[in-house]
Amino acid sequence: MSSPAPQPDSSRRRFLARQLRWLLAGTLTALSLPLLRFAGFTVKPKPRYVTVSKKLLPGSVHTEHDFLLFVAGTGARAVSRHCTHLGCRVNFRKELGIIECPCHQSQFSPEGARLAGPAQKNLATFPVRVLKDDQGTTTGYEVTL
Ligand code: FES
């Protein structure tokens, strides 16, 4: 008594079904990878350059819409005006020598370090490039936001 030989037709169907499953799995993987990459993809914003086209005296503060520009004897620094608490626009209070938020009175040092208030983080700072003419005289400042 010998066992019945496998039907060639059913063997071919199993082979084709297995090939079809692999093809389907490969297609789904190929389609899902770009979608997963897109879902986790964050576009790094392009840097924005703001030019302040005037020479500021050492110790002075220049206020722009997005930053405060502090000029010292050796250079300049820019501090964001976006409060780290809820995003109100902060102001420099010259009489106190601090940056203060008008919304909930968070206070920051001129370097942007948090001093008091509900804000928990320091203000952001931005790189500043001092612009000079051919003679080396300061003509302005370029802040990279
Ligand atoms: S938004 Fe600035 S302290 Fe609340």
Short mmCIF file of N, CA and C and ligand atoms in Angstrom, two decimals:
data_model
loop_
_atom_site.label_atom_id
_atom_site.label_comp_id
_atom_site.label_asym_id
_atom_site.label_seq_id
_atom_site.Cartn_x
_atom_site.Cartn_y
_atom_site.Cartn_z
N MET A 1 0.84 -1.18 0.00
CA MET A 1 0.00 0.00 0.00
C MET A 1 0.88 1.23 0.00
N SER A 2 0.79 1.96 -0.99
CA SER A 2 1.56 3.20 -1.03
C SER A 2 0.62 4.38 -0.83
N SER A 3 1.20 5.50 -0.26
CA SER A 3 0.36 6.68 -0.02
C SER A 3 0.07 7.35 -1.36
N PRO A 4 -1.07 8.04 -1.39
CA PRO A 4 -1.41 8.67 -2.67
C PRO A 4 -0.45 9.82 -2.98
N ALA A 5 -0.07 9.90 -4.21
CA ALA A 5 0.84 10.95 -4.65
C ALA A 5 0.14 12.29 -4.58
N PRO A 6 0.87 13.41 -4.19
CA PRO A 6 0.22 14.72 -4.13
C PRO A 6 -0.26 15.15 -5.50
N GLN A 7 -1.38 15.77 -5.45
CA GLN A 7 -1.96 16.25 -6.70
C GLN A 7 -1.10 17.39 -7.25
N PRO A 8 -0.62 17.31 -8.44
CA PRO A 8 0.21 18.39 -8.98
C PRO A 8 -0.53 19.71 -9.04
N ASP A 9 -1.82 19.63 -9.25
CA ASP A 9 -2.60 20.85 -9.38
C ASP A 9 -2.66 21.60 -8.05
N SER A 10 -2.92 20.88 -6.90
CA SER A 10 -3.01 21.55 -5.60
C SER A 10 -1.65 22.07 -5.17
N SER A 11 -0.57 21.35 -5.51
CA SER A 11 0.77 21.82 -5.18
C SER A 11 1.07 23.14 -5.88
N ARG A 12 0.68 23.24 -7.13
CA ARG A 12 0.91 24.48 -7.88
C ARG A 12 0.08 25.63 -7.31
N ARG A 13 -1.13 25.31 -6.87
CA ARG A 13 -1.97 26.36 -6.28
C ARG A 13 -1.35 26.89 -4.98
N ARG A 14 -0.83 25.97 -4.18
CA ARG A 14 -0.19 26.42 -2.93
C ARG A 14 1.03 27.29 -3.24
N PHE A 15 1.81 26.85 -4.23
CA PHE A 15 2.99 27.63 -4.62
C PHE A 15 2.58 29.03 -5.09
N LEU A 16 1.56 29.09 -5.92
CA LEU A 16 1.11 30.40 -6.43
C LEU A 16 0.52 31.25 -5.31
N ALA A 17 -0.22 30.62 -4.40
CA ALA A 17 -0.79 31.38 -3.27
C ALA A 17 0.32 31.95 -2.40
N ARG A 18 1.38 31.14 -2.15
CA ARG A 18 2.51 31.62 -1.34
C ARG A 18 3.22 32.78 -2.05
N GLN A 19 3.40 32.63 -3.35
CA GLN A 19 4.05 33.71 -4.11
C GLN A 19 3.21 34.98 -4.08
N LEU A 20 1.91 34.81 -4.16
CA LEU A 20 1.01 35.97 -4.13
C LEU A 20 1.07 36.66 -2.76
N ARG A 21 1.13 35.89 -1.68
CA ARG A 21 1.23 36.49 -0.33
C ARG A 21 2.54 37.27 -0.19
N TRP A 22 3.64 36.69 -0.68
CA TRP A 22 4.92 37.41 -0.62
C TRP A 22 4.88 38.69 -1.44
N LEU A 23 4.26 38.60 -2.60
CA LEU A 23 4.14 39.78 -3.45
C LEU A 23 3.29 40.86 -2.76
N LEU A 24 2.20 40.43 -2.14
CA LEU A 24 1.33 41.37 -1.42
C LEU A 24 2.08 42.01 -0.24
N ALA A 25 2.81 41.19 0.54
CA ALA A 25 3.57 41.72 1.69
C ALA A 25 4.64 42.69 1.21
N GLY A 26 5.32 42.37 0.14
CA GLY A 26 6.35 43.27 -0.39
C GLY A 26 5.77 44.58 -0.87
N THR A 27 4.61 44.49 -1.53
CA THR A 27 3.96 45.71 -2.03
C THR A 27 3.52 46.59 -0.87
N LEU A 28 2.92 45.98 0.16
CA LEU A 28 2.49 46.77 1.32
C LEU A 28 3.68 47.42 2.03
N THR A 29 4.75 46.68 2.15
CA THR A 29 5.95 47.25 2.79
C THR A 29 6.49 48.41 1.96
N ALA A 30 6.56 48.19 0.66
CA ALA A 30 7.09 49.25 -0.22
C ALA A 30 6.23 50.50 -0.17
N LEU A 31 4.92 50.31 -0.04
CA LEU A 31 4.03 51.48 0.02
C LEU A 31 4.01 52.12 1.41
N SER A 32 4.18 51.33 2.46
CA SER A 32 4.08 51.90 3.80
C SER A 32 5.35 52.63 4.24
N LEU A 33 6.51 52.24 3.75
CA LEU A 33 7.73 52.91 4.18
C LEU A 33 7.73 54.41 3.86
N PRO A 34 7.39 54.82 2.65
CA PRO A 34 7.33 56.27 2.41
C PRO A 34 6.29 56.97 3.28
N LEU A 35 5.17 56.28 3.55
CA LEU A 35 4.15 56.90 4.41
C LEU A 35 4.67 57.05 5.84
N LEU A 36 5.35 56.01 6.34
CA LEU A 36 5.90 56.12 7.70
C LEU A 36 6.96 57.20 7.76
N ARG A 37 7.80 57.26 6.71
CA ARG A 37 8.83 58.28 6.69
C ARG A 37 8.19 59.67 6.64
N PHE A 38 7.11 59.80 5.86
CA PHE A 38 6.42 61.08 5.77
C PHE A 38 5.80 61.46 7.10
N ALA A 39 5.22 60.49 7.81
CA ALA A 39 4.55 60.79 9.08
C ALA A 39 5.55 61.29 10.12
N GLY A 40 6.76 60.74 10.13
CA GLY A 40 7.75 61.15 11.12
C GLY A 40 8.70 62.21 10.63
N PHE A 41 8.47 62.69 9.44
CA PHE A 41 9.40 63.63 8.83
C PHE A 41 9.09 65.04 9.28
N THR A 42 10.11 65.74 9.76
CA THR A 42 9.92 67.14 10.13
C THR A 42 10.82 67.99 9.23
N VAL A 43 10.23 69.01 8.70
CA VAL A 43 10.97 69.89 7.82
C VAL A 43 11.66 70.95 8.66
N LYS A 44 12.96 70.99 8.55
CA LYS A 44 13.71 72.00 9.28
C LYS A 44 13.46 73.35 8.59
N PRO A 45 13.01 74.34 9.37
CA PRO A 45 12.70 75.61 8.73
C PRO A 45 13.97 76.28 8.19
N LYS A 46 13.78 76.99 7.10
CA LYS A 46 14.89 77.73 6.53
C LYS A 46 15.27 78.86 7.47
N PRO A 47 16.53 79.15 7.61
CA PRO A 47 16.90 80.29 8.46
C PRO A 47 16.42 81.60 7.83
N ARG A 48 16.02 82.50 8.69
CA ARG A 48 15.56 83.81 8.24
C ARG A 48 16.57 84.83 8.75
N TYR A 49 16.99 85.71 7.87
CA TYR A 49 17.99 86.71 8.23
C TYR A 49 17.33 88.07 8.35
N VAL A 50 17.56 88.72 9.47
CA VAL A 50 17.03 90.07 9.68
C VAL A 50 18.23 91.00 9.86
N THR A 51 18.25 92.04 9.07
CA THR A 51 19.35 92.99 9.11
C THR A 51 18.92 94.26 9.83
N VAL A 52 19.72 94.65 10.78
CA VAL A 52 19.55 95.95 11.44
C VAL A 52 20.63 96.84 10.84
N SER A 53 20.22 97.77 10.00
CA SER A 53 21.18 98.55 9.21
C SER A 53 21.58 99.85 9.88
N LYS A 54 22.04 99.77 11.07
CA LYS A 54 22.57 100.96 11.74
C LYS A 54 23.51 100.51 12.83
N LYS A 55 24.45 101.37 13.13
CA LYS A 55 25.39 101.07 14.20
C LYS A 55 24.75 101.48 15.52
N LEU A 56 24.80 100.57 16.46
CA LEU A 56 24.24 100.85 17.78
C LEU A 56 25.37 101.10 18.76
N LEU A 57 25.11 101.97 19.70
CA LEU A 57 26.12 102.28 20.71
C LEU A 57 26.26 101.11 21.67
N PRO A 58 27.48 100.89 22.17
CA PRO A 58 27.67 99.84 23.17
C PRO A 58 26.77 100.09 24.38
N GLY A 59 26.14 99.03 24.85
CA GLY A 59 25.23 99.14 25.98
C GLY A 59 23.80 99.43 25.57
N SER A 60 23.56 99.61 24.29
CA SER A 60 22.20 99.92 23.86
C SER A 60 21.44 98.66 23.49
N VAL A 61 20.12 98.82 23.44
CA VAL A 61 19.23 97.71 23.10
C VAL A 61 18.35 98.14 21.95
N HIS A 62 18.26 97.30 20.94
CA HIS A 62 17.40 97.57 19.80
C HIS A 62 16.27 96.54 19.80
N THR A 63 15.05 97.01 19.66
CA THR A 63 13.89 96.12 19.69
C THR A 63 13.37 95.90 18.28
N GLU A 64 13.28 94.65 17.89
CA GLU A 64 12.64 94.26 16.63
C GLU A 64 11.40 93.45 16.96
N HIS A 65 10.65 93.08 15.95
CA HIS A 65 9.43 92.31 16.17
C HIS A 65 9.70 90.97 16.86
N ASP A 66 10.78 90.30 16.44
CA ASP A 66 11.04 88.94 16.94
C ASP A 66 12.18 88.83 17.93
N PHE A 67 12.96 89.85 18.11
CA PHE A 67 14.12 89.73 19.00
C PHE A 67 14.51 91.08 19.58
N LEU A 68 15.30 90.99 20.64
CA LEU A 68 15.94 92.15 21.25
C LEU A 68 17.42 92.02 20.94
N LEU A 69 18.01 93.08 20.43
CA LEU A 69 19.42 93.06 20.08
C LEU A 69 20.18 93.88 21.11
N PHE A 70 21.06 93.19 21.84
CA PHE A 70 21.88 93.84 22.87
C PHE A 70 23.28 94.01 22.31
N VAL A 71 23.77 95.22 22.34
CA VAL A 71 25.11 95.51 21.82
C VAL A 71 26.03 95.77 23.00
N ALA A 72 27.11 95.01 23.03
CA ALA A 72 28.12 95.19 24.07
C ALA A 72 29.37 95.75 23.40
N GLY A 73 30.39 95.99 24.19
CA GLY A 73 31.62 96.55 23.63
C GLY A 73 32.26 95.65 22.60
N THR A 74 32.21 94.35 22.84
CA THR A 74 32.91 93.42 21.95
C THR A 74 32.02 92.81 20.88
N GLY A 75 30.74 92.85 21.02
CA GLY A 75 29.87 92.20 20.04
C GLY A 75 28.42 92.47 20.34
N ALA A 76 27.59 91.59 19.84
CA ALA A 76 26.15 91.75 20.03
C ALA A 76 25.51 90.39 20.21
N ARG A 77 24.37 90.38 20.86
CA ARG A 77 23.62 89.13 21.00
C ARG A 77 22.14 89.45 20.81
N ALA A 78 21.42 88.47 20.31
CA ALA A 78 19.99 88.64 20.07
C ALA A 78 19.23 87.62 20.91
N VAL A 79 18.19 88.09 21.58
CA VAL A 79 17.36 87.25 22.44
C VAL A 79 15.94 87.30 21.89
N SER A 80 15.32 86.14 21.84
CA SER A 80 13.96 86.04 21.31
C SER A 80 12.99 86.84 22.16
N ARG A 81 11.96 87.37 21.52
CA ARG A 81 10.90 88.07 22.25
C ARG A 81 9.71 87.15 22.49
N HIS A 82 9.86 85.87 22.16
CA HIS A 82 8.78 84.90 22.31
C HIS A 82 8.88 84.27 23.70
N CYS A 83 7.96 84.64 24.59
CA CYS A 83 8.00 84.12 25.96
C CYS A 83 7.84 82.60 25.95
N THR A 84 8.64 81.94 26.79
CA THR A 84 8.60 80.48 26.83
C THR A 84 7.45 79.95 27.68
N HIS A 85 6.65 80.84 28.27
CA HIS A 85 5.49 80.36 29.01
C HIS A 85 4.34 80.10 28.04
N LEU A 86 3.72 81.15 27.55
CA LEU A 86 2.61 80.96 26.62
C LEU A 86 2.79 81.76 25.33
N GLY A 87 3.95 82.31 25.12
CA GLY A 87 4.25 82.90 23.83
C GLY A 87 3.99 84.38 23.67
N CYS A 88 3.69 85.10 24.75
CA CYS A 88 3.52 86.55 24.60
C CYS A 88 4.86 87.18 24.20
N ARG A 89 4.77 88.41 23.71
CA ARG A 89 5.99 89.11 23.27
C ARG A 89 6.58 89.87 24.45
N VAL A 90 7.82 89.53 24.80
CA VAL A 90 8.47 90.13 25.97
C VAL A 90 9.07 91.48 25.60
N ASN A 91 9.33 92.30 26.61
CA ASN A 91 9.92 93.62 26.43
C ASN A 91 11.11 93.78 27.36
N PHE A 92 12.03 94.64 26.95
CA PHE A 92 13.16 94.95 27.82
C PHE A 92 12.79 96.13 28.68
N ARG A 93 12.92 95.98 29.99
CA ARG A 93 12.63 97.10 30.91
C ARG A 93 13.97 97.68 31.33
N LYS A 94 14.28 98.79 30.67
CA LYS A 94 15.60 99.38 30.86
C LYS A 94 15.82 99.81 32.31
N GLU A 95 14.78 100.34 32.96
CA GLU A 95 14.93 100.82 34.33
C GLU A 95 15.25 99.69 35.30
N LEU A 96 14.82 98.46 34.99
CA LEU A 96 15.10 97.31 35.85
C LEU A 96 16.26 96.47 35.32
N GLY A 97 16.58 96.67 34.06
CA GLY A 97 17.65 95.89 33.44
C GLY A 97 17.28 94.44 33.21
N ILE A 98 15.99 94.18 33.03
CA ILE A 98 15.55 92.80 32.79
C ILE A 98 14.58 92.77 31.62
N ILE A 99 14.36 91.58 31.13
CA ILE A 99 13.33 91.35 30.12
C ILE A 99 12.11 90.83 30.87
N GLU A 100 10.96 91.41 30.57
CA GLU A 100 9.75 91.02 31.29
C GLU A 100 8.61 90.74 30.32
N CYS A 101 7.83 89.75 30.67
CA CYS A 101 6.66 89.41 29.86
C CYS A 101 5.45 90.16 30.40
N PRO A 102 4.71 90.84 29.54
CA PRO A 102 3.56 91.61 30.03
C PRO A 102 2.37 90.74 30.41
N CYS A 103 2.35 89.49 29.99
CA CYS A 103 1.17 88.65 30.24
C CYS A 103 1.12 88.12 31.67
N HIS A 104 2.19 87.46 32.12
CA HIS A 104 2.18 86.87 33.46
C HIS A 104 3.46 87.22 34.23
N GLN A 105 4.14 88.23 33.76
CA GLN A 105 5.30 88.81 34.46
C GLN A 105 6.47 87.84 34.66
N SER A 106 6.69 86.94 33.76
CA SER A 106 7.94 86.18 33.81
C SER A 106 9.08 87.15 33.55
N GLN A 107 10.18 86.91 34.21
CA GLN A 107 11.32 87.80 34.07
C GLN A 107 12.54 87.01 33.60
N PHE A 108 13.33 87.66 32.77
CA PHE A 108 14.52 87.04 32.18
C PHE A 108 15.66 88.05 32.25
N SER A 109 16.86 87.50 32.32
CA SER A 109 18.04 88.37 32.28
C SER A 109 18.24 88.85 30.84
N PRO A 110 19.07 89.87 30.64
CA PRO A 110 19.34 90.32 29.26
C PRO A 110 19.97 89.23 28.40
N GLU A 111 20.51 88.19 29.03
CA GLU A 111 21.05 87.06 28.25
C GLU A 111 19.97 86.05 27.92
N GLY A 112 18.76 86.25 28.44
CA GLY A 112 17.65 85.36 28.16
C GLY A 112 17.42 84.30 29.21
N ALA A 113 18.21 84.31 30.29
CA ALA A 113 18.05 83.30 31.34
C ALA A 113 16.81 83.61 32.18
N ARG A 114 16.04 82.58 32.48
CA ARG A 114 14.83 82.76 33.29
C ARG A 114 15.21 83.17 34.71
N LEU A 115 14.54 84.21 35.21
CA LEU A 115 14.79 84.68 36.57
C LEU A 115 13.60 84.38 37.48
N ALA A 116 12.40 84.62 36.99
CA ALA A 116 11.21 84.44 37.83
C ALA A 116 9.99 84.31 36.95
N GLY A 117 8.88 83.86 37.59
CA GLY A 117 7.62 83.79 36.86
C GLY A 117 7.27 82.40 36.43
N PRO A 118 6.12 82.29 35.78
CA PRO A 118 5.65 80.95 35.39
C PRO A 118 6.45 80.31 34.25
N ALA A 119 7.17 81.08 33.50
CA ALA A 119 7.98 80.47 32.43
C ALA A 119 9.04 79.57 33.06
N GLN A 120 9.26 78.42 32.47
CA GLN A 120 10.20 77.44 33.02
C GLN A 120 11.51 77.37 32.23
N LYS A 121 11.50 77.92 31.02
CA LYS A 121 12.69 77.82 30.17
C LYS A 121 13.26 79.21 29.89
N ASN A 122 14.51 79.22 29.52
CA ASN A 122 15.16 80.47 29.10
C ASN A 122 14.63 80.90 27.74
N LEU A 123 14.80 82.15 27.44
CA LEU A 123 14.45 82.65 26.10
C LEU A 123 15.48 82.12 25.10
N ALA A 124 15.03 81.92 23.88
CA ALA A 124 15.95 81.48 22.83
C ALA A 124 16.90 82.62 22.46
N THR A 125 18.07 82.26 22.02
CA THR A 125 19.02 83.27 21.54
C THR A 125 19.34 82.97 20.08
N PHE A 126 19.72 84.00 19.36
CA PHE A 126 20.00 83.86 17.94
C PHE A 126 21.41 84.35 17.64
N PRO A 127 22.06 83.73 16.67
CA PRO A 127 23.39 84.21 16.29
C PRO A 127 23.32 85.58 15.62
N VAL A 128 24.31 86.40 15.92
CA VAL A 128 24.39 87.75 15.35
C VAL A 128 25.72 87.90 14.64
N ARG A 129 25.66 88.43 13.44
CA ARG A 129 26.89 88.74 12.71
C ARG A 129 26.99 90.25 12.60
N VAL A 130 28.11 90.77 13.05
CA VAL A 130 28.32 92.22 12.97
C VAL A 130 28.79 92.55 11.56
N LEU A 131 28.07 93.47 10.91
CA LEU A 131 28.40 93.85 9.54
C LEU A 131 29.36 95.03 9.57
N LYS A 132 30.41 94.96 8.76
CA LYS A 132 31.41 96.02 8.74
C LYS A 132 31.67 96.44 7.30
N ASP A 133 32.11 97.68 7.13
CA ASP A 133 32.48 98.15 5.79
C ASP A 133 33.96 97.84 5.53
N ASP A 134 34.48 98.38 4.42
CA ASP A 134 35.87 98.09 4.04
C ASP A 134 36.89 98.59 5.07
N GLN A 135 36.53 99.65 5.78
CA GLN A 135 37.45 100.20 6.78
C GLN A 135 37.32 99.50 8.14
N GLY A 136 36.41 98.55 8.24
CA GLY A 136 36.22 97.84 9.50
C GLY A 136 35.27 98.53 10.45
N THR A 137 34.55 99.52 9.94
CA THR A 137 33.57 100.23 10.78
C THR A 137 32.26 99.45 10.77
N THR A 138 31.68 99.31 11.93
CA THR A 138 30.41 98.62 12.03
C THR A 138 29.32 99.38 11.30
N THR A 139 28.60 98.66 10.43
CA THR A 139 27.50 99.30 9.68
C THR A 139 26.14 98.72 10.05
N GLY A 140 26.14 97.59 10.74
CA GLY A 140 24.87 96.99 11.09
C GLY A 140 25.06 95.60 11.67
N TYR A 141 23.94 94.88 11.77
CA TYR A 141 23.94 93.57 12.40
C TYR A 141 23.01 92.66 11.61
N GLU A 142 23.44 91.42 11.47
CA GLU A 142 22.57 90.44 10.80
C GLU A 142 22.25 89.35 11.81
N VAL A 143 20.98 89.19 12.09
CA VAL A 143 20.51 88.19 13.05
C VAL A 143 19.89 87.03 12.28
N THR A 144 20.32 85.84 12.63
CA THR A 144 19.79 84.63 12.00
C THR A 144 18.72 84.03 12.90
N LEU A 145 17.47 84.05 12.41
CA LEU A 145 16.35 83.50 13.19
C LEU A 145 16.09 82.07 12.76
S1 FES B 1 3.17 84.25 28.48
FE1 FES B 1 4.90 85.14 29.33
S2 FES B 1 4.69 84.77 31.42
FE2 FES B 1 2.97 83.87 30.57
#
